Coordinates of C-alpha atoms in Angstrom, one line a residue:
M1 CA 66.8 55.1 8.9
N2 CA 65.4 58.3 10.3
Q3 CA 62.7 58.5 13.0
D4 CA 59.9 59.4 10.6
R5 CA 60.8 56.4 8.4
R6 CA 60.9 54.0 11.3
E7 CA 57.6 55.3 12.5
T8 CA 56.0 54.9 9.1
D9 CA 57.3 51.3 8.7
L10 CA 56.1 50.5 12.2
Y11 CA 52.6 51.9 11.5
R12 CA 52.5 50.0 8.2
E13 CA 53.3 46.7 10.0
R14 CA 50.6 47.3 12.6
I15 CA 48.0 48.3 10.0
L16 CA 48.7 45.2 7.9
K17 CA 48.8 42.9 10.9
A18 CA 45.4 44.3 12.1
A19 CA 43.9 44.1 8.6
R20 CA 45.0 40.5 8.2
Q21 CA 43.6 39.5 11.6
L22 CA 40.3 41.2 11.0
F23 CA 39.8 39.8 7.5
H24 CA 40.3 36.4 8.9
E25 CA 37.9 37.0 11.8
H26 CA 35.1 38.9 10.0
G27 CA 35.6 38.5 6.3
L28 CA 36.4 41.4 3.9
D29 CA 32.8 42.8 3.9
G30 CA 32.7 42.8 7.7
V31 CA 35.8 45.1 8.2
S32 CA 35.9 48.9 8.1
M33 CA 38.8 51.3 8.2
Y34 CA 37.7 52.3 11.7
M35 CA 38.0 48.7 12.9
I36 CA 41.5 48.5 11.4
A37 CA 42.6 51.7 13.0
R38 CA 41.3 50.7 16.4
T39 CA 42.8 47.2 16.2
A40 CA 46.2 48.7 15.1
K41 CA 45.9 51.2 17.9
I42 CA 46.5 54.2 15.7
G43 CA 44.4 57.2 14.8
Q44 CA 42.2 57.2 11.8
G45 CA 44.1 60.2 10.4
S46 CA 47.3 58.2 10.6
L47 CA 45.6 55.3 8.8
Y48 CA 44.1 57.5 6.0
R49 CA 47.4 59.2 5.4
R50 CA 48.8 55.9 4.4
Y51 CA 45.8 54.1 2.8
A52 CA 42.7 55.7 1.2
D53 CA 40.6 52.6 1.6
I54 CA 40.6 48.8 2.3
G55 CA 41.5 48.1 -1.3
E56 CA 44.8 49.9 -0.9
I57 CA 45.5 47.9 2.2
G58 CA 44.7 44.7 0.3
S59 CA 47.1 45.7 -2.4
D60 CA 49.8 46.2 0.2
L61 CA 49.0 42.8 1.8
L62 CA 49.4 41.1 -1.6
R63 CA 52.4 43.2 -2.7
D64 CA 55.1 40.5 -2.3
N65 CA 52.9 37.7 -3.7
T66 CA 51.8 39.9 -6.6
E67 CA 55.4 40.9 -7.4
K68 CA 56.5 37.3 -7.4
L69 CA 53.7 36.3 -9.8
L70 CA 54.2 39.2 -12.2
S71 CA 58.0 39.0 -12.3
G72 CA 57.7 35.3 -13.0
L73 CA 55.3 36.0 -15.9
E74 CA 57.6 38.7 -17.3
A75 CA 60.5 36.2 -17.3
L76 CA 58.4 34.0 -19.6
T77 CA 58.6 36.6 -22.4
N78 CA 62.4 36.5 -22.3
G79 CA 63.5 33.0 -21.3
P80 CA 64.7 30.5 -23.8
S81 CA 63.2 27.7 -21.7
L82 CA 60.4 27.2 -19.3
Q83 CA 60.7 27.0 -15.5
T84 CA 58.3 24.7 -13.6
K85 CA 57.0 25.4 -10.1
R86 CA 59.8 23.2 -8.8
G87 CA 62.4 25.3 -10.4
E88 CA 63.3 22.8 -13.1
R89 CA 64.2 24.2 -16.6
I90 CA 62.5 22.4 -19.5
K91 CA 62.7 22.8 -23.2
V92 CA 59.4 22.9 -25.1
E93 CA 58.9 21.9 -28.7
G94 CA 57.0 24.7 -30.3
H95 CA 55.6 25.4 -33.8
A96 CA 57.8 24.6 -36.8
G97 CA 60.5 22.9 -34.7
R98 CA 61.0 25.8 -32.2
K99 CA 62.6 24.9 -28.9
D100 CA 60.5 27.4 -27.0
S101 CA 56.8 28.0 -27.6
Y102 CA 55.0 31.3 -26.8
L103 CA 51.8 29.4 -26.9
E104 CA 53.1 27.3 -24.1
Y105 CA 54.1 30.4 -22.2
L106 CA 50.6 31.6 -22.5
R107 CA 49.3 28.3 -21.1
I108 CA 51.7 28.6 -18.2
A109 CA 50.7 32.3 -17.6
I110 CA 47.0 31.4 -17.5
S111 CA 47.6 28.5 -15.1
R112 CA 49.7 30.7 -12.7
V113 CA 47.1 33.5 -12.7
V114 CA 44.3 31.1 -12.1
D115 CA 46.2 29.7 -9.1
F116 CA 46.8 33.2 -7.8
T117 CA 43.2 34.3 -8.3
D118 CA 41.9 31.1 -6.6
E119 CA 44.0 31.8 -3.5
H120 CA 43.2 35.6 -3.3
A121 CA 39.9 36.0 -5.2
E122 CA 37.9 37.8 -2.5
L123 CA 40.7 40.3 -1.7
L124 CA 41.5 40.9 -5.4
L125 CA 37.8 41.6 -6.0
R126 CA 37.8 44.2 -3.1
I127 CA 41.0 45.8 -4.5
K128 CA 39.3 46.0 -8.0
S129 CA 36.0 47.3 -6.6
E130 CA 37.6 50.1 -4.5
F131 CA 39.8 51.1 -7.4
T132 CA 37.0 51.3 -10.0
G133 CA 34.8 53.2 -7.5
K134 CA 37.2 56.1 -7.7
K135 CA 36.0 56.9 -11.3
Q136 CA 38.9 55.2 -13.1
L137 CA 37.8 53.9 -16.5
T138 CA 38.2 50.2 -15.8
Q139 CA 40.1 47.7 -13.8
F140 CA 42.8 47.8 -16.5
E141 CA 44.2 51.0 -15.0
H142 CA 45.0 49.4 -11.7
P143 CA 48.8 48.7 -11.5
I144 CA 48.3 44.9 -11.0
F145 CA 45.9 44.4 -14.0
E146 CA 47.7 47.0 -16.1
R147 CA 51.0 45.0 -15.7
L148 CA 49.3 41.7 -16.3
N149 CA 47.6 43.1 -19.5
R150 CA 51.0 44.2 -20.8
I151 CA 52.5 40.8 -20.2
L152 CA 49.7 38.9 -21.9
T153 CA 49.7 41.4 -24.8
G154 CA 53.4 40.7 -25.2
L155 CA 53.0 37.0 -25.2
F156 CA 50.2 37.2 -27.8
R157 CA 52.4 39.4 -30.0
Q158 CA 55.3 37.0 -29.8
A159 CA 53.0 34.0 -30.5
V160 CA 51.6 35.7 -33.6
Q161 CA 55.1 36.7 -34.8
A162 CA 56.3 33.1 -34.3
G163 CA 53.4 31.8 -36.4
E164 CA 52.0 29.7 -33.5
I165 CA 48.6 31.3 -33.4
R166 CA 46.2 33.0 -35.9
E167 CA 46.6 36.7 -36.7
V168 CA 44.9 38.6 -33.9
E169 CA 45.3 42.1 -32.4
P170 CA 47.6 41.5 -29.4
P171 CA 46.4 44.5 -27.4
F172 CA 42.8 43.4 -27.7
M173 CA 43.6 39.8 -26.8
G174 CA 45.7 40.9 -23.9
S175 CA 42.8 43.0 -22.5
A176 CA 40.3 40.3 -23.2
L177 CA 42.3 37.6 -21.4
T178 CA 42.9 39.9 -18.5
A179 CA 39.1 40.4 -18.3
V180 CA 38.5 36.7 -18.4
L181 CA 41.0 36.1 -15.6
S182 CA 39.4 38.8 -13.4
P183 CA 38.4 37.9 -9.8
D184 CA 34.7 38.8 -10.2
L185 CA 34.3 36.4 -13.2
Y186 CA 36.2 33.7 -11.3
L187 CA 34.0 34.0 -8.3
Y188 CA 30.9 34.1 -10.4
Q189 CA 31.8 30.9 -12.1
Q190 CA 32.5 29.3 -8.7
K191 CA 29.4 30.5 -6.8
V192 CA 26.8 30.6 -9.6
H193 CA 27.9 27.7 -11.8
G194 CA 29.8 25.6 -9.2
S195 CA 32.9 25.5 -11.3
T196 CA 36.1 24.1 -9.9
K197 CA 39.5 25.8 -10.3
T198 CA 40.4 23.0 -12.8
E199 CA 37.3 23.6 -14.8
I200 CA 37.8 27.3 -14.9
R201 CA 41.4 26.9 -15.9
Q202 CA 40.5 24.5 -18.7
G203 CA 37.8 26.7 -20.0
I204 CA 40.2 29.7 -20.3
L205 CA 42.9 27.5 -21.9
T206 CA 40.3 26.2 -24.5
L207 CA 39.7 29.8 -25.6
V208 CA 43.4 30.3 -26.3
E209 CA 43.9 26.8 -27.9
A210 CA 41.3 27.7 -30.5
L211 CA 43.8 30.2 -31.9
A212 CA 46.6 27.7 -32.3
I213 CA 47.8 26.9 -35.8
K214 CA 47.9 23.2 -36.1

């Protein structure tokens, strides 16, 4: 590794460590780029060369967790069986005697995204807000939500083709479900309606269950 690369990696570690500390102490809304640079003991120019805003820092903080989530969801579209959180492989009886059910994959995907959103809702909202503030059309253009949208669209397409759900437009349903799973709606349900994670998850699952062919 050359000197420039080592310095870049060192700066990144210092920035992320400082951001994590400050978010914990002051909350997301109480932290500025200036505070992060000062705590990381680097110049603001060095910080802005790596991150345009706090949303980008947040994306980097969640990078490993996000990759684990999305890679796991992508595996659902290919696997012949389902994998539980404990790593167990299970067969699922699907529609018309199928051993694997894409509707069940959708249920699992929803549950995993709800768990992820519940754990990181405030930071995900900041990432989304900073991104959409740069004049992008919607949250769906952010790499996290774009990839999630693609995964959900694929699962809807497979469920339709397998005859497990009614005829729907998979791209529309993928985008609609991505919107329903967004952190701002999640926090709204929690803070305004007092909904629990379990209630939010069940509400979203009910929307998908309505499409099932009995």
